[in-house]
Amino acid sequence: MSTEQAILTTADGTPLKISLQRAMRRSRLKALGLVAPLFVFILVSFLLPIGDMLLRGVENHIVAEELPRTIPLLSEWQPDSATIPSEAVFKALVLDFQQGAKNKTINRLGSRLNYEVAGISSLFRKTARKSRTLTSDPYQEAMIKIDKQWGSIETWKLLKTFSSRYTPGYYLAGADLKLNIDGEIQRQPEELRVYMKLFWRTLRLSAIITLLTLVLGYPIAYLMASLPTRTSNLLMIMVLLPFWTSLLVRTTAWIALLQQEGIINDFLVVIGLLNDGGRLPLIHNATGTIVAMTHILLPFMVLPLFSVMKTISPTYVRAAKSLGATPFQALIKVYMPNTIPGMGAGGILVFILAIGYYITPELVGGISGTFISNRIAYHISSSLNWGLAAALGAFLLLIVLALYALYDKLVGIDNMKLG
Amino acid sequence: MKFFTLKPTAVAAAFAVGAMASGSAAQATDLVVVSWGGAYTASQQKAYHEPYMAANPGIKILNDDSAAEGVAKLRAMAEAGNTTWDVVDMVASDAIRACDEGLVEEINYDQDLAAAPDGTPASKDFGDMLVSPCYIPQIVYSTTFGYRTDLVKSAPTTIADVFDLAKNPGKRSLEKRPINNLEWALLADGVDPDKVYDVLSTPAGVDRAFAKLDTIKDHVVWWTKGAQTPQLLADGEVVMGSTYNGRLFSLIAEEKQPVAMLWDWQVFDLDGWVVPSGGKNKAEVMKYLRFATDTQRLADQAKYISYGPARASSAPLVGKHATLGIDMKPHMPTDPHNAKHTLMFNIEWWADHRDELDQRFQAWLTK
């Protein structure tokens, strides 16, 4: 190949290669400009909040912010020395407390550390109240006089361990572990382990609900797909009507039906199947959650199944039968494999909706039918431990992503059809 | 498609209406008052909001029923830098937390609030009820038990009867949180009432409370919303249950259900107002609160719901129910006949132990 080869140019003399690149870049920019609004919208309303939430699960600014003088001094203190920090550290602590009391922010510190060691918040509240008047040394003696816990190495170890700006504490708590005051990871005591059980229960009940919607939804979708349009439209309306009804109304209706003095139990007693003392507990337990959520999520299974079944040509089954298959064989070997994309889409939709469900388990779940989402809601709105709520939410997100990857591996995500 | 084509005149009319609406909004000040909804908000509407709006035509009070998530939402609003609430109703422990986090304003009681009719300054009139510098208490309410008179084997008279399945078989409803339940368990187990929190401060005491709760665990329906126990009692799902005394009052007096009160060891708590920091109508809010928390208004609220006014000077003014015409005094939790055994919700103790005991309580429930 000759290096002397003439360079191809456009009419205005620019090399063709560069000109082409320019044209390509322009069209690429145009394409980017078209997707930009959606991308920015998703970034701002979805990705950034999720990122912020994940960050909240490790953030631990409060201790460093409230004790700006104490914490740097504390890094030089050796917990192993078995002596409490020096007078200088105590002086810094008093100044920090006075500053925090003036800004009216100091009590945040007690609330934060109380998540790690129960009962510590009153120490901080008391100290903030009583240290206001301290103006001269010896501070060490004065603080220990306010509360003897300031003379204890344990209190200082706690401050040191949780002084960094980021902490694994919340994520550990979400996994029923804890960082003890020496900074070591250990399991929560038996009577405080609760989150792993709830995660497991959420997955188990969601799987049961998904399976039930599939078993119940498959025949309905089949009927809708194979009946003449007029009848199938009627069926479609019957599927959609509850779908359009308020979630709370449907949940409350199930309470009226299922409770011990409710319609179903009354009926069973009237026909003599149960005696009055032996009414079945159908609600305020896992059964209640499964029944109500299966009903509520059924349309999310039926609709994708229907849209896939609608596209399956009836000639396939006819051909199978004419080749000697029994109706059952034709269903299992020919029809069902064709509906896998619908089952996959419905299954994933129902399962993901189910593991994040909150209000229905709250109302009908009692003790054995509540989900991890109910605990997350509790930590957001009641205990105000947003760090722990974020950590639990992140675990839930991880589980969803893991299951999605598993599904992709087993069935293939390209094989999923929503319509 | 032609059904959906807007005629130009219709568009113009729609804009005109919009412009008029925003024009009138500029004249009136909207105050967003956040409370608990239901009968409670209704009592505030009748006793505070309606008379205030009648006297101040420029003010429009909008009710928001999100008080249950009050602190959480205030925190979120503060983080977003856009506080849209003007006044929020909170229980005392939540108000303290909101005050700790700097989410609500401190109140200058004697300056901001009306004195009692006899001239007693507000800070004296409220007295011990002022548990936080940010808090204006309205009422004293209690959490206590109601029972179905027709379904219990024998009418319960003490808290121990709630834990006695032999004496009173059947389901009970209790709140799905450790607060109150642990105290009641210890009282029913015979702990000296003055030592309840001392005992609960020891691991053995907590074990003892949970062991007592274990004896009825299989017979408990757990509630999370105040409306649930009245519904469960009305349906006969439970024979007795705990809830707020005002809810039981309306079940008994207004809905005439066969239910009676067990006041033994009712737990007192406060409910009142806080003013969010960064609200946009501070001056109007303080004017409203001066009116809504005066002696007469607090007494008026008791005409609609059976909660005791937080001002000492309001108590003698409590009269008859506005529509039922019954004397409200015997239905007040603070009535001497009802208040033989009472417990004051220990805010400080629970601030220390709530996180841990709640987790333990949840773990105990899932066991």
Short mmCIF file of C-alpha atoms in Angstrom, two decimals, chain B residues 133-337:
data_model
loop_
_atom_site.label_atom_id
_atom_site.label_comp_id
_atom_site.label_asym_id
_atom_site.label_seq_id
_atom_site.Cartn_x
_atom_site.Cartn_y
_atom_site.Cartn_z
CA PRO B 133 -39.53 23.97 75.05
CA CYS B 134 -41.04 23.48 71.57
CA TYR B 135 -44.34 21.97 72.63
CA ILE B 136 -47.82 23.39 73.31
CA PRO B 137 -49.89 20.56 74.82
CA GLN B 138 -53.61 20.45 74.04
CA ILE B 139 -54.94 17.37 75.71
CA VAL B 140 -54.17 14.55 78.08
CA TYR B 141 -55.23 11.24 76.57
CA SER B 142 -54.87 7.78 77.87
CA THR B 143 -54.31 4.35 76.41
CA THR B 144 -56.58 1.93 78.19
CA PHE B 145 -58.80 -1.11 77.73
CA GLY B 146 -62.35 -1.60 76.52
CA TYR B 147 -64.21 -4.90 76.80
CA ARG B 148 -67.35 -6.42 75.31
CA THR B 149 -69.86 -6.56 78.16
CA ASP B 150 -71.81 -9.36 76.43
CA LEU B 151 -68.82 -11.54 75.50
CA VAL B 152 -66.62 -11.57 78.61
CA LYS B 153 -67.17 -14.33 81.15
CA SER B 154 -66.84 -11.83 83.98
CA ALA B 155 -66.26 -8.12 83.73
CA PRO B 156 -62.53 -7.37 84.09
CA THR B 157 -61.73 -4.97 86.93
CA THR B 158 -57.92 -4.94 87.09
CA ILE B 159 -55.09 -5.04 84.59
CA ALA B 160 -54.30 -8.57 85.81
CA ASP B 161 -57.63 -9.71 84.32
CA VAL B 162 -56.34 -8.86 80.84
CA PHE B 163 -53.62 -11.47 81.35
CA ASP B 164 -55.98 -14.02 82.95
CA LEU B 165 -57.14 -16.45 80.29
CA ALA B 166 -58.93 -18.70 82.78
CA LYS B 167 -61.08 -15.88 84.08
CA ASN B 168 -61.63 -14.36 80.64
CA PRO B 169 -61.04 -16.63 77.66
CA GLY B 170 -61.03 -15.08 74.20
CA LYS B 171 -58.83 -12.85 72.12
CA ARG B 172 -57.42 -9.50 73.18
CA SER B 173 -56.02 -6.74 71.03
CA LEU B 174 -52.80 -5.01 72.05
CA GLU B 175 -50.67 -2.45 70.28
CA LYS B 176 -47.85 -3.91 68.22
CA ARG B 177 -45.08 -2.19 70.14
CA PRO B 178 -43.42 -2.74 73.51
CA ILE B 179 -44.50 0.62 74.97
CA ASN B 180 -47.32 0.18 77.55
CA ASN B 181 -47.48 -3.59 77.04
CA LEU B 182 -44.30 -4.22 79.03
CA GLU B 183 -45.47 -1.96 81.84
CA TRP B 184 -48.87 -3.64 81.98
CA ALA B 185 -47.27 -7.09 81.94
CA LEU B 186 -45.18 -6.22 85.00
CA LEU B 187 -48.10 -4.61 86.83
CA ALA B 188 -50.21 -7.68 86.14
CA ASP B 189 -47.34 -9.80 87.41
CA GLY B 190 -47.47 -8.00 90.73
CA VAL B 191 -44.59 -5.53 90.41
CA ASP B 192 -44.81 -2.51 92.70
CA PRO B 193 -46.21 0.31 90.51
CA ASP B 194 -43.51 2.73 91.69
CA LYS B 195 -40.78 0.31 90.64
CA VAL B 196 -42.01 -0.63 87.16
CA TYR B 197 -39.26 1.24 85.29
CA ASP B 198 -36.60 0.18 87.79
CA VAL B 199 -37.51 -3.43 87.15
CA LEU B 200 -37.66 -2.86 83.39
CA SER B 201 -34.16 -1.37 83.50
CA THR B 202 -32.72 -4.78 84.40
CA PRO B 203 -32.38 -7.63 81.90
CA ALA B 204 -34.24 -9.91 84.32
CA GLY B 205 -37.10 -7.43 84.48
CA VAL B 206 -37.42 -7.34 80.70
CA ASP B 207 -37.37 -11.14 80.62
CA ARG B 208 -40.09 -11.17 83.26
CA ALA B 209 -42.30 -8.80 81.23
CA PHE B 210 -41.88 -10.87 78.07
CA ALA B 211 -42.57 -14.06 80.01
CA LYS B 212 -45.85 -12.57 81.20
CA LEU B 213 -46.74 -11.52 77.65
CA ASP B 214 -45.89 -15.07 76.54
CA THR B 215 -48.81 -16.37 78.59
CA ILE B 216 -51.32 -14.60 76.33
CA LYS B 217 -49.30 -14.32 73.12
CA ASP B 218 -51.42 -16.85 71.20
CA HIS B 219 -54.59 -14.98 72.13
CA VAL B 220 -53.55 -11.52 70.99
CA VAL B 221 -54.50 -9.61 67.85
CA TRP B 222 -51.86 -6.86 67.39
CA TRP B 223 -52.98 -3.45 66.22
CA THR B 224 -51.04 -0.60 64.65
CA LYS B 225 -53.79 1.99 64.05
CA GLY B 226 -56.02 3.42 66.78
CA ALA B 227 -59.17 2.58 64.82
CA GLN B 228 -58.48 -1.15 64.83
CA THR B 229 -59.43 -2.07 68.39
CA PRO B 230 -62.85 -0.36 68.20
CA GLN B 231 -63.51 -2.25 64.96
CA LEU B 232 -62.32 -5.56 66.43
CA LEU B 233 -64.52 -5.03 69.48
CA ALA B 234 -67.53 -4.10 67.35
CA ASP B 235 -67.06 -7.22 65.20
CA GLY B 236 -66.64 -9.42 68.27
CA GLU B 237 -63.20 -10.46 67.03
CA VAL B 238 -61.74 -9.70 70.45
CA VAL B 239 -63.37 -9.61 73.88
CA MET B 240 -61.10 -6.82 75.14
CA GLY B 241 -58.47 -4.54 73.74
CA SER B 242 -56.31 -1.50 74.32
CA THR B 243 -56.69 1.76 72.44
CA TYR B 244 -57.01 5.51 73.03
CA ASN B 245 -59.80 6.39 75.44
CA GLY B 246 -61.47 8.83 73.01
CA ARG B 247 -61.95 6.05 70.48
CA LEU B 248 -63.61 3.88 73.08
CA PHE B 249 -65.82 6.79 74.13
CA SER B 250 -67.19 7.19 70.62
CA LEU B 251 -67.68 3.43 70.34
CA ILE B 252 -69.68 3.38 73.56
CA ALA B 253 -71.51 6.72 73.60
CA GLU B 254 -71.94 7.48 69.91
CA GLU B 255 -72.19 4.04 68.35
CA LYS B 256 -73.91 2.46 71.37
CA GLN B 257 -71.87 -0.75 71.24
CA PRO B 258 -72.02 -3.13 74.23
CA VAL B 259 -68.56 -2.08 75.38
CA ALA B 260 -67.32 -0.81 78.75
CA MET B 261 -64.09 0.78 79.92
CA LEU B 262 -61.42 -0.78 82.11
CA TRP B 263 -59.57 2.28 83.34
CA ASP B 264 -57.21 0.35 85.62
CA TRP B 265 -53.58 1.44 84.95
CA GLN B 266 -54.45 3.64 82.03
CA VAL B 267 -51.29 5.23 80.63
CA PHE B 268 -51.40 9.01 80.30
CA ASP B 269 -49.73 10.79 77.44
CA LEU B 270 -49.93 14.25 75.92
CA ASP B 271 -50.89 15.47 72.52
CA GLY B 272 -50.19 18.99 71.32
CA TRP B 273 -48.87 21.42 68.73
CA VAL B 274 -45.43 22.11 67.33
CA VAL B 275 -44.48 24.86 64.86
CA PRO B 276 -42.11 23.66 62.10
CA SER B 277 -38.97 25.71 61.58
CA GLY B 278 -38.86 27.37 58.20
CA GLY B 279 -42.63 27.59 57.81
CA LYS B 280 -43.75 30.44 55.60
CA ASN B 281 -46.60 31.85 57.70
CA LYS B 282 -45.03 32.09 61.15
CA ALA B 283 -46.85 35.28 62.19
CA GLU B 284 -50.28 33.95 61.18
CA VAL B 285 -49.51 30.62 62.83
CA MET B 286 -48.69 32.22 66.17
CA LYS B 287 -51.90 34.28 66.02
CA TYR B 288 -53.88 31.13 65.35
CA LEU B 289 -52.16 29.20 68.15
CA ARG B 290 -52.77 32.01 70.64
CA PHE B 291 -56.47 31.58 69.93
CA ALA B 292 -56.59 27.78 69.60
CA THR B 293 -54.79 27.09 72.87
CA ASP B 294 -56.60 29.54 75.13
CA THR B 295 -58.58 28.32 78.13
CA GLN B 296 -62.01 28.33 76.46
CA ARG B 297 -60.91 26.63 73.23
CA LEU B 298 -59.22 23.75 75.05
CA ALA B 299 -62.35 23.27 77.15
CA ASP B 300 -64.47 23.40 73.97
CA GLN B 301 -62.61 20.52 72.38
CA ALA B 302 -63.85 18.28 75.18
CA LYS B 303 -67.39 18.83 73.88
CA TYR B 304 -66.56 16.66 70.92
CA ILE B 305 -64.11 14.06 72.22
CA SER B 306 -63.34 12.69 75.66
CA TYR B 307 -59.80 13.95 76.13
CA GLY B 308 -58.82 16.14 79.06
CA PRO B 309 -57.68 19.72 78.34
CA ALA B 310 -54.01 20.37 79.15
CA ARG B 311 -54.61 23.74 80.86
CA ALA B 312 -55.54 23.64 84.52
CA SER B 313 -57.92 26.56 83.99
CA SER B 314 -59.88 24.65 81.30
CA ALA B 315 -60.90 21.74 83.50
CA PRO B 316 -63.78 23.48 85.34
CA LEU B 317 -65.21 24.64 82.00
CA VAL B 318 -65.65 21.15 80.57
CA GLY B 319 -69.35 20.73 79.98
CA LYS B 320 -71.72 18.57 77.99
CA HIS B 321 -71.16 16.77 74.70
CA ALA B 322 -72.20 19.04 71.81
CA THR B 323 -74.66 16.64 70.16
CA LEU B 324 -75.28 13.84 72.68
CA GLY B 325 -75.87 16.23 75.58
CA ILE B 326 -74.18 13.94 78.10
CA ASP B 327 -71.92 15.32 80.81
CA MET B 328 -68.33 14.82 79.63
CA LYS B 329 -66.62 14.99 83.01
CA PRO B 330 -67.12 11.31 83.98
CA HIS B 331 -65.66 10.29 80.60
CA MET B 332 -62.43 12.21 81.05
CA PRO B 333 -59.38 10.05 81.76
CA THR B 334 -58.47 12.53 84.50
CA ASP B 335 -61.79 12.12 86.33
CA PRO B 336 -60.91 10.94 89.88
CA HIS B 337 -63.17 7.91 89.51
#
